[in-house]
PDB file of C-alpha atoms in Angstrom:
ATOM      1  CA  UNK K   1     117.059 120.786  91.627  1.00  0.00           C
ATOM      2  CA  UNK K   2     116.127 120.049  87.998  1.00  0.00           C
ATOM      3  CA  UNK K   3     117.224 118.250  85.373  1.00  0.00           C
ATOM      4  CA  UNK K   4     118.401 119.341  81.906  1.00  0.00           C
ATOM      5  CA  UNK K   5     116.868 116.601  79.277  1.00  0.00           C
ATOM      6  CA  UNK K   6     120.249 114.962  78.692  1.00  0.00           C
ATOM      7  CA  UNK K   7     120.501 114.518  82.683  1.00  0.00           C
ATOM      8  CA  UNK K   8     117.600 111.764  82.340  1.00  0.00           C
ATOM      9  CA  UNK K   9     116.968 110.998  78.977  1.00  0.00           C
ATOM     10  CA  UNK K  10     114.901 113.501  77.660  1.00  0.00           C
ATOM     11  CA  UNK K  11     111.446 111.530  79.701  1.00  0.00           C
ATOM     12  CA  UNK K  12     109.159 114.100  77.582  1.00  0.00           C
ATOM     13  CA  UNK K  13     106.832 112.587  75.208  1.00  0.00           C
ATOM     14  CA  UNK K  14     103.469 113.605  73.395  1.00  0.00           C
ATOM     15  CA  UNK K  15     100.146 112.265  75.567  1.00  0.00           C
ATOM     16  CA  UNK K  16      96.563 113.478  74.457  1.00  0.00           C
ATOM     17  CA  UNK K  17      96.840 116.559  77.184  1.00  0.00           C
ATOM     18  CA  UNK K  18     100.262 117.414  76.761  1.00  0.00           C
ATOM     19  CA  UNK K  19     101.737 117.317  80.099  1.00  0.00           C
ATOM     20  CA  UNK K  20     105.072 115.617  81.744  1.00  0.00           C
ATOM     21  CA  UNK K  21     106.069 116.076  85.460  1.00  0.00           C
ATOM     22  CA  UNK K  22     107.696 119.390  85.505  1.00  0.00           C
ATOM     23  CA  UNK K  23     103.824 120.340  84.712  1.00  0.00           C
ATOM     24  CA  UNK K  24     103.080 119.307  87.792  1.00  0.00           C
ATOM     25  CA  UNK K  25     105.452 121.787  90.107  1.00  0.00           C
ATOM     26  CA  UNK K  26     103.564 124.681  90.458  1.00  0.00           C
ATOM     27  CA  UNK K  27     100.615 122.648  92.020  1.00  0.00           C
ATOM     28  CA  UNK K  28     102.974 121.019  94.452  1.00  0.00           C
ATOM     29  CA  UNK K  29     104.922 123.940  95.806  1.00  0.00           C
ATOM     30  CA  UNK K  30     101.420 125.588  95.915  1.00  0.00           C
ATOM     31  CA  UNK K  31      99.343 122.828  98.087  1.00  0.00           C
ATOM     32  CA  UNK K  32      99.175 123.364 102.170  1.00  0.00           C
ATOM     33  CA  UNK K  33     100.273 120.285 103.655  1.00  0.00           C
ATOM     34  CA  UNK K  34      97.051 120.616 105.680  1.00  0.00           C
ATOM     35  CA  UNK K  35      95.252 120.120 102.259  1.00  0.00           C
ATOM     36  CA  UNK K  36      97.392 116.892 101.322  1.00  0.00           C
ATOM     37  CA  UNK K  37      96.617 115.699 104.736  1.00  0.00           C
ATOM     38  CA  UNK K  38      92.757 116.164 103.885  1.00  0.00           C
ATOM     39  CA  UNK K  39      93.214 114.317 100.865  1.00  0.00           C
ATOM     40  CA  UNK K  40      95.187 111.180 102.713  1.00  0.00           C
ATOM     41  CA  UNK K  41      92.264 111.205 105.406  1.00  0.00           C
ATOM     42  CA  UNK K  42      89.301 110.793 103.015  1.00  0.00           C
ATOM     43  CA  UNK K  43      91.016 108.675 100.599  1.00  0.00           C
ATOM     44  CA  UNK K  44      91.633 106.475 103.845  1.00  0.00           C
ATOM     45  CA  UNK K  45      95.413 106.629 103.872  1.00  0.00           C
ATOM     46  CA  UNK K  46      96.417 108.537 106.818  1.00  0.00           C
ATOM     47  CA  UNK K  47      96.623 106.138 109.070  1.00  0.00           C
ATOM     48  CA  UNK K  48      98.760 103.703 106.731  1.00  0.00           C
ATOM     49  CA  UNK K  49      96.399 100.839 106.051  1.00  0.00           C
ATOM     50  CA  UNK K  50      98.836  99.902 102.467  1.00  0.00           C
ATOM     51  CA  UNK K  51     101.781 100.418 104.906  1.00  0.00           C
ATOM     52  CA  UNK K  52     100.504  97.736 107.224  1.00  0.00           C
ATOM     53  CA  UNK K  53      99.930  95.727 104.037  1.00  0.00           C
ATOM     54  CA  UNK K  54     103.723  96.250 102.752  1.00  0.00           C
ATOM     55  CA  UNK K  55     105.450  95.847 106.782  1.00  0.00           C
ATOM     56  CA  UNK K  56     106.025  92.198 106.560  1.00  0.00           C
ATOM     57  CA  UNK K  57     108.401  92.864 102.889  1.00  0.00           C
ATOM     58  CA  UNK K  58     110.280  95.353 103.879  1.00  0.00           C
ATOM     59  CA  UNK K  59     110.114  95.034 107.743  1.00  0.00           C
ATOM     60  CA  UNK K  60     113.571  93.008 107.925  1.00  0.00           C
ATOM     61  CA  UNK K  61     115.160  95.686 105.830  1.00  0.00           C
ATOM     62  CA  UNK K  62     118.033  97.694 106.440  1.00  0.00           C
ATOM     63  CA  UNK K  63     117.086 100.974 104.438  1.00  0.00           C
ATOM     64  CA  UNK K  64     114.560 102.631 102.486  1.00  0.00           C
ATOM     65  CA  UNK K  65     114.074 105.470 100.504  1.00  0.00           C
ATOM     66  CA  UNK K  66     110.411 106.706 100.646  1.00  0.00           C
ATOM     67  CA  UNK K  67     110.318 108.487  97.238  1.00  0.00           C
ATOM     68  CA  UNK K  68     107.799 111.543  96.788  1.00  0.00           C
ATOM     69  CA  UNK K  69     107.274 111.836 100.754  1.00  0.00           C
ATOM     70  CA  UNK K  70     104.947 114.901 100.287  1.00  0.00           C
ATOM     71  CA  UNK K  71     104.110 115.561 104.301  1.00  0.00           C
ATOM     72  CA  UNK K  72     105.401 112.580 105.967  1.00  0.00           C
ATOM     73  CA  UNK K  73     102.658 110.215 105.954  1.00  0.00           C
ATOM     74  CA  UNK K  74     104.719 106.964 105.120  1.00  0.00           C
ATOM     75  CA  UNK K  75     107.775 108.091 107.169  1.00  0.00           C
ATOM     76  CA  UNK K  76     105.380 108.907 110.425  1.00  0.00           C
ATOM     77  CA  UNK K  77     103.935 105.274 110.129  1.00  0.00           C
ATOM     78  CA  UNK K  78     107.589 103.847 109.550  1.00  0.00           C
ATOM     79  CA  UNK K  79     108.529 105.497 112.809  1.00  0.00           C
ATOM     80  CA  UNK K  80     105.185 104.377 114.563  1.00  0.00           C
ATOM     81  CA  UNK K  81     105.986 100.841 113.170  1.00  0.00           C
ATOM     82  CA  UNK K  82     109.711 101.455 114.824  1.00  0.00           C
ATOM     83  CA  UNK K  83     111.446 100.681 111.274  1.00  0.00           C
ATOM     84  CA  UNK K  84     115.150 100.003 112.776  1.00  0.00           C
ATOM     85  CA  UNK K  85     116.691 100.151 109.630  1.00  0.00           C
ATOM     86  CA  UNK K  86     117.902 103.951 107.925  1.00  0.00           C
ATOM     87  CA  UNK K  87     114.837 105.455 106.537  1.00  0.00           C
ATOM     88  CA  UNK K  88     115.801 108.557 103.564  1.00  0.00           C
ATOM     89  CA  UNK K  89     113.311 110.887 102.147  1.00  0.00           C
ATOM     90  CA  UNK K  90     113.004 112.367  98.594  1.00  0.00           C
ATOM     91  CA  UNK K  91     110.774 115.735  97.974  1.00  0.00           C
ATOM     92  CA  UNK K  92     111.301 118.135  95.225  1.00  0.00           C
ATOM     93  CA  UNK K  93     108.689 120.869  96.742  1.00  0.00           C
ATOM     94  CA  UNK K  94     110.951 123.613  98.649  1.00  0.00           C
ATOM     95  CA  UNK K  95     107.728 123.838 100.640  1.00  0.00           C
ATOM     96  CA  UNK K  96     106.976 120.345 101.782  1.00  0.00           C
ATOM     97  CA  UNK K  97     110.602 119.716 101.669  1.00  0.00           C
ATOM     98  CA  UNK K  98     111.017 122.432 104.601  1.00  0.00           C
ATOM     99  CA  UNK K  99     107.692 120.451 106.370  1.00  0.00           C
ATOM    100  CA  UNK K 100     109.461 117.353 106.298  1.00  0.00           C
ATOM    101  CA  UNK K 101     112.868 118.846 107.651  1.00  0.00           C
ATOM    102  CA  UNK K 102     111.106 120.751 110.686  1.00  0.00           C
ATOM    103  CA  UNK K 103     109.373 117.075 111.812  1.00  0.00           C
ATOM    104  CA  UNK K 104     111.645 114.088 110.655  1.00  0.00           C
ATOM    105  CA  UNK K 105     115.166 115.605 110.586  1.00  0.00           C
ATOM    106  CA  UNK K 106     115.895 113.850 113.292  1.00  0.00           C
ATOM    107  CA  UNK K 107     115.267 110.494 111.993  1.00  0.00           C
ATOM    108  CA  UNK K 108     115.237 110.776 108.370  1.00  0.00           C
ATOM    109  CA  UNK K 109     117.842 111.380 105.679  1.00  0.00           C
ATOM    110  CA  UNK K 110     115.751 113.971 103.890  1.00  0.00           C
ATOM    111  CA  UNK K 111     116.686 115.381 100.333  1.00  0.00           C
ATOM    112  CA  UNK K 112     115.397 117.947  98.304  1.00  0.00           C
ATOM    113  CA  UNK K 113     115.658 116.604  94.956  1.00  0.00           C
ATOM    114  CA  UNK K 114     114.059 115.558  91.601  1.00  0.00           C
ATOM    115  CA  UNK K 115     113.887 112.220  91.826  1.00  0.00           C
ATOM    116  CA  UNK K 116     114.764 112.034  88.019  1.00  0.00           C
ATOM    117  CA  UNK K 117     117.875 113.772  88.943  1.00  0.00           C
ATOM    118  CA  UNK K 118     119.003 111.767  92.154  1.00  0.00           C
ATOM    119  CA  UNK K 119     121.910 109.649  92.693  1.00  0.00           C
ATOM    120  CA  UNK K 120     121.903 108.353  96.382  1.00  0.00           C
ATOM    121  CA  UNK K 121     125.366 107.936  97.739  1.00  0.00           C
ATOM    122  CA  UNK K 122     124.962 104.208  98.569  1.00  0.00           C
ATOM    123  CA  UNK K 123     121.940 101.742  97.921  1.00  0.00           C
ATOM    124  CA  UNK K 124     118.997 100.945  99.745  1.00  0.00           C
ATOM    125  CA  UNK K 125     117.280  97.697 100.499  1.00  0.00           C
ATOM    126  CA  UNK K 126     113.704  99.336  99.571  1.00  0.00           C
ATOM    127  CA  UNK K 127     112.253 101.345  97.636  1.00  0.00           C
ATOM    128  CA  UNK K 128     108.453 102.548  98.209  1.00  0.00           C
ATOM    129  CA  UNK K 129     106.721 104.920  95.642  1.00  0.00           C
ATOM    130  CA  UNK K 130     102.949 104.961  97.360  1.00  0.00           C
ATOM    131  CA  UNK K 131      99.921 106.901  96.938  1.00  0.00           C
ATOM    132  CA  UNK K 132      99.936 106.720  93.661  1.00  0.00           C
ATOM    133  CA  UNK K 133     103.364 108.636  92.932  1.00  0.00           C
ATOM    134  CA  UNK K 134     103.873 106.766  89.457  1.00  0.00           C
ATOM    135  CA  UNK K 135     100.884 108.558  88.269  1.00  0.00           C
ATOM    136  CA  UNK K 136     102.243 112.067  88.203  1.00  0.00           C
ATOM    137  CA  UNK K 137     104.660 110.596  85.325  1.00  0.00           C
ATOM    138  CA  UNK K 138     103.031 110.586  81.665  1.00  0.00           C
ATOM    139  CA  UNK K 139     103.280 107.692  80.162  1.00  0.00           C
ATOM    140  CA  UNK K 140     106.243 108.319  78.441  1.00  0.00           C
ATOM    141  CA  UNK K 141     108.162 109.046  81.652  1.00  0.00           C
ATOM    142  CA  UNK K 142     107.198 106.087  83.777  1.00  0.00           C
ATOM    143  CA  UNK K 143     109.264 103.242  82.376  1.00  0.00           C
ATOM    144  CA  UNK K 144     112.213 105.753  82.409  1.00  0.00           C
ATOM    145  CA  UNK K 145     112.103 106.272  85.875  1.00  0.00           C
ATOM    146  CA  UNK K 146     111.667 103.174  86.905  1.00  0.00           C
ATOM    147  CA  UNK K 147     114.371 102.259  85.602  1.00  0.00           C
ATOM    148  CA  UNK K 148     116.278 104.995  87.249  1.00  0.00           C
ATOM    149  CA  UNK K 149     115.047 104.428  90.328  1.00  0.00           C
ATOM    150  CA  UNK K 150     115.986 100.886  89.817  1.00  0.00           C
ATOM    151  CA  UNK K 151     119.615 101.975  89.929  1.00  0.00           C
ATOM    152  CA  UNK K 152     119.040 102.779  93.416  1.00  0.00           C
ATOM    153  CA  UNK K 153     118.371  99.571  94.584  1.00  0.00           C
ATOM    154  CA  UNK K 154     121.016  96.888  96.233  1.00  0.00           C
ATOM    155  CA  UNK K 155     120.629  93.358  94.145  1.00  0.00           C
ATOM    156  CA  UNK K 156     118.265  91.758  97.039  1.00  0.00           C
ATOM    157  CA  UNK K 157     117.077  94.847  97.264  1.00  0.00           C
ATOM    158  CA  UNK K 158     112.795  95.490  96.646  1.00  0.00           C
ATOM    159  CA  UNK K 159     110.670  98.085  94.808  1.00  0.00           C
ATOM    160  CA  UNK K 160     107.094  98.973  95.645  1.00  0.00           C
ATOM    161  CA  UNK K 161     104.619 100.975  93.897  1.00  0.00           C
ATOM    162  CA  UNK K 162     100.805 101.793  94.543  1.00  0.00           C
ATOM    163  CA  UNK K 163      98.279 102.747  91.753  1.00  0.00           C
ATOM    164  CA  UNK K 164      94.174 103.281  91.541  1.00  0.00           C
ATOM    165  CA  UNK K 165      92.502 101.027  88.835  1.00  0.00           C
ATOM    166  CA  UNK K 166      92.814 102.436  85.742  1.00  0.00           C
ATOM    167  CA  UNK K 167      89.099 101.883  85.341  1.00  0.00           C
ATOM    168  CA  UNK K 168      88.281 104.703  88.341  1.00  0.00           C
ATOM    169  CA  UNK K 169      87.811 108.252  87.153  1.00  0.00           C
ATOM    170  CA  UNK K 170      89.786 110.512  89.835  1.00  0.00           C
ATOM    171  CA  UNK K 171      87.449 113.064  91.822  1.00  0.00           C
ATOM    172  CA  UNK K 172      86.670 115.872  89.822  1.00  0.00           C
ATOM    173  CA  UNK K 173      89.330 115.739  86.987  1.00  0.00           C
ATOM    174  CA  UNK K 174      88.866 115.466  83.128  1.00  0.00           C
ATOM    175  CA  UNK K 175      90.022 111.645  81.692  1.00  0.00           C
ATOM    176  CA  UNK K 176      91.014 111.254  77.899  1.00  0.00           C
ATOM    177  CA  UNK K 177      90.784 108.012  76.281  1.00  0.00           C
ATOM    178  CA  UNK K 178      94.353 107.130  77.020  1.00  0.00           C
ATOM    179  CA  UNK K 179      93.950 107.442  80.947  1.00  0.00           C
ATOM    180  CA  UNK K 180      95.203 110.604  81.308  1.00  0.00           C
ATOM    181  CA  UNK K 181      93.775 112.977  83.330  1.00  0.00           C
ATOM    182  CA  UNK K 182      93.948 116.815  84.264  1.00  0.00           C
ATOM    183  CA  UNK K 183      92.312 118.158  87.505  1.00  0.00           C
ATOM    184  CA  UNK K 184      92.277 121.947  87.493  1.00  0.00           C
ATOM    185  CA  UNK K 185      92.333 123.255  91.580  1.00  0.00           C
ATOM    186  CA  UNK K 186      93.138 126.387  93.312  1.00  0.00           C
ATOM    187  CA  UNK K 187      96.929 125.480  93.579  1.00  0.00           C
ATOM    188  CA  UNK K 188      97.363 125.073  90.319  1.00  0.00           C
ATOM    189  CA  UNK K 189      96.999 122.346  87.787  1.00  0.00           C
ATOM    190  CA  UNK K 190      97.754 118.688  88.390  1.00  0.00           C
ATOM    191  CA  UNK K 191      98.095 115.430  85.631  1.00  0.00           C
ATOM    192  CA  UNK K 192      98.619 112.171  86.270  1.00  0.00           C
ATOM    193  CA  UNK K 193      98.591 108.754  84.208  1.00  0.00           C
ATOM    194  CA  UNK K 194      96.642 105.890  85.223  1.00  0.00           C
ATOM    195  CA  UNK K 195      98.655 102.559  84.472  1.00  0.00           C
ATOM    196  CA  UNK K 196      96.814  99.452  84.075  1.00  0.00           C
ATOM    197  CA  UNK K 197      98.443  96.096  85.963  1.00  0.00           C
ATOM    198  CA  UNK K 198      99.519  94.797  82.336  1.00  0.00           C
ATOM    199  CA  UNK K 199     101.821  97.791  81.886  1.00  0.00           C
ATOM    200  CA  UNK K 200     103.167  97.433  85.788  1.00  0.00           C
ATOM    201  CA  UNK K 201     103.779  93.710  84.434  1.00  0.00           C
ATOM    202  CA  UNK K 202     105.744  95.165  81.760  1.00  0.00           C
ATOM    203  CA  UNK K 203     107.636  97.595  83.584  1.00  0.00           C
ATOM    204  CA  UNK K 204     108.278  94.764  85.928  1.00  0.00           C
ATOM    205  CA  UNK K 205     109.713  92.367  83.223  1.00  0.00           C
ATOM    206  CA  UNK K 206     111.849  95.663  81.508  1.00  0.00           C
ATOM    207  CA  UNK K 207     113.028  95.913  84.503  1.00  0.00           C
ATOM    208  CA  UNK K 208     114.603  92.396  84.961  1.00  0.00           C
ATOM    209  CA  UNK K 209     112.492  91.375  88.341  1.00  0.00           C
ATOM    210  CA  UNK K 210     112.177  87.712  88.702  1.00  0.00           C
ATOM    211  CA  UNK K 211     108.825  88.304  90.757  1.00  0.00           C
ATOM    212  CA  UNK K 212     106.253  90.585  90.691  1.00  0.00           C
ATOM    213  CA  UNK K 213     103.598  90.733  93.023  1.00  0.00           C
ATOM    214  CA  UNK K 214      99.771  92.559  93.056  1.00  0.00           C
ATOM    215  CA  UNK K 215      98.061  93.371  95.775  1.00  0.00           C
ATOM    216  CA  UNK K 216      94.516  94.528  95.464  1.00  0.00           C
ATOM    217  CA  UNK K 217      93.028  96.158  98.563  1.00  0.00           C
ATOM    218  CA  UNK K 218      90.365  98.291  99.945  1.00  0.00           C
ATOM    219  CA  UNK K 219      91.201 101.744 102.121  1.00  0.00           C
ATOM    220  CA  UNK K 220      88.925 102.224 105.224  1.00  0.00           C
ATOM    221  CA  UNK K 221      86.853 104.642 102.627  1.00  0.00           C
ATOM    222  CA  UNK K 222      86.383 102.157 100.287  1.00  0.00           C
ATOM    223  CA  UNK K 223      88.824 103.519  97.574  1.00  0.00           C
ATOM    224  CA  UNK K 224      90.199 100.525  95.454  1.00  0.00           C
ATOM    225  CA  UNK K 225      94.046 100.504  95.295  1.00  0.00           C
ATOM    226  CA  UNK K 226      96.640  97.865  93.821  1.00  0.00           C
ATOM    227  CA  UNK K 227     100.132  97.712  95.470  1.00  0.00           C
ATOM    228  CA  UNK K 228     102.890  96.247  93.172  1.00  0.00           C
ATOM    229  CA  UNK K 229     106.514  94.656  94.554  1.00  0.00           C
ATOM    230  CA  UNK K 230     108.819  94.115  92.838  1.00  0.00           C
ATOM    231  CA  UNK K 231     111.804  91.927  93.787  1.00  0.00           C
ATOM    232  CA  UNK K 232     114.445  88.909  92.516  1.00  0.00           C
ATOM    233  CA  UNK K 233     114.022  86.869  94.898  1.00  0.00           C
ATOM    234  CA  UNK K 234     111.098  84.822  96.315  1.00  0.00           C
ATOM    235  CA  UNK K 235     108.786  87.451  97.916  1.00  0.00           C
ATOM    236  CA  UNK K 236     108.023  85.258 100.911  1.00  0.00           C
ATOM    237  CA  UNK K 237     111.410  85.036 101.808  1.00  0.00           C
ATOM    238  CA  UNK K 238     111.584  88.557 102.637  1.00  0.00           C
ATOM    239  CA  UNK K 239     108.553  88.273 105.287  1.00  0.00           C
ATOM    240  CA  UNK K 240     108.414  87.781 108.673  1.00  0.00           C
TER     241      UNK K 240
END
């Protein structure tokens, strides 16, 4: 499904490279999931060390949307975790789309969808946008969606979003001077935006959350990550 510009706002908007999402489509229909799964491993993700960070926020909850889900890694570790509450999926690629409905249908509401598009039927509790998901919105686009995605969230409901430090140069792409970047690969061409934690701030405070919280970690292959919540009400409250 896509959307026309007056279906989200027209999110386009110039960058140094010239890119916005939809550039970003070809490369995702075109990756194996056995090559995504390559990149979770040696970026230390596949076994869901920022999901054991996250459990204790959103462990109490009774439904998330894991936005982006790409192969499944986040809802294989909910399931592992044995998440009680409803667990929904959103993936535009037709490809990884029909992945995740051949191994989660069972447990997962999964929709093919862009995101910027998407209207859930009711609202969730949580909302997780990991592994770096923001970043393959220009600049432009981020705040926008946000906000949408925002829309999908119950009042006492939480938001969480990964990023890498805007200071690290992702492996083997081209960075311009506004933290964009362009990887060329053999699946096609991918973009992404590198936020700093002032703009997540910002989004944050756009957004009208009382409390935003960082959390800087470390995967098991040393890549440097920052996990932002977002919630309005007391973030402690909502852990075990």
């Amino acid at each position: 499904m896509m959307c026309s510009a007056e279906a989200f706002n027209d999110y386009s908007g110039v960058n140094s490279i010239g890119w916005d999402n939809k550039d970003l489509i070809e490369y995702y229909e075109n990756v194996p999931v056995s090559v995504l799964r390559d990149f979770a491993i040696k970026g230390g993700f596949e076994n869901g060390c920022d999901i054991d960070l996250i459990y204790p926020y959103i462990a109490n909850t009774r439904s998330i949307i894991d936005v982006g889900s790409a192969y499944g890694r986040v809802l294989n570790q909910l399931i592992l975790k044995k998440y009680s509450g409803k667990i929904s999926s959103i993936e535009r690629s037709k490809n990884l789309y029909k992945h995740l409905l051949n191994k989660y249908s069972k447990k997962v509401n999964i929709y093919n969808a862009d995101i910027r598009c998407f209207h859930p039927n009711a609202q969730y509790e949580a909302v997780l946008f990991l592994w770096s998901g923001i970043g393959d919105f220009a600049k432009s686009e981020q705040l926008p969606l946000l906000e949408h995605m925002r829309s999908w969230l119950k009042p006492e409901g939480i938001m969480i979003l990964d990023t890498i430090l805007n200071t690290i140069v992702p492996g083997n792409a081209s960075v311009n001077d506004d933290n964009s970047f362009i990887l060329n690969s053999a699946y096609g061409t991918a973009y992404g935006y590198k936020p700093s934690e002032k703009e997540i701030d910002e989004y944050g405070k756009q957004l009208k959350f009382k409390y935003i919280k960082h959390i800087p970690y470390q995967t098991p292959t040393q890549r440097q990550r920052i996990l932002h919540i977002f919630s309005n009400h007391p973030l402690k409250k909502l852990s075990r």
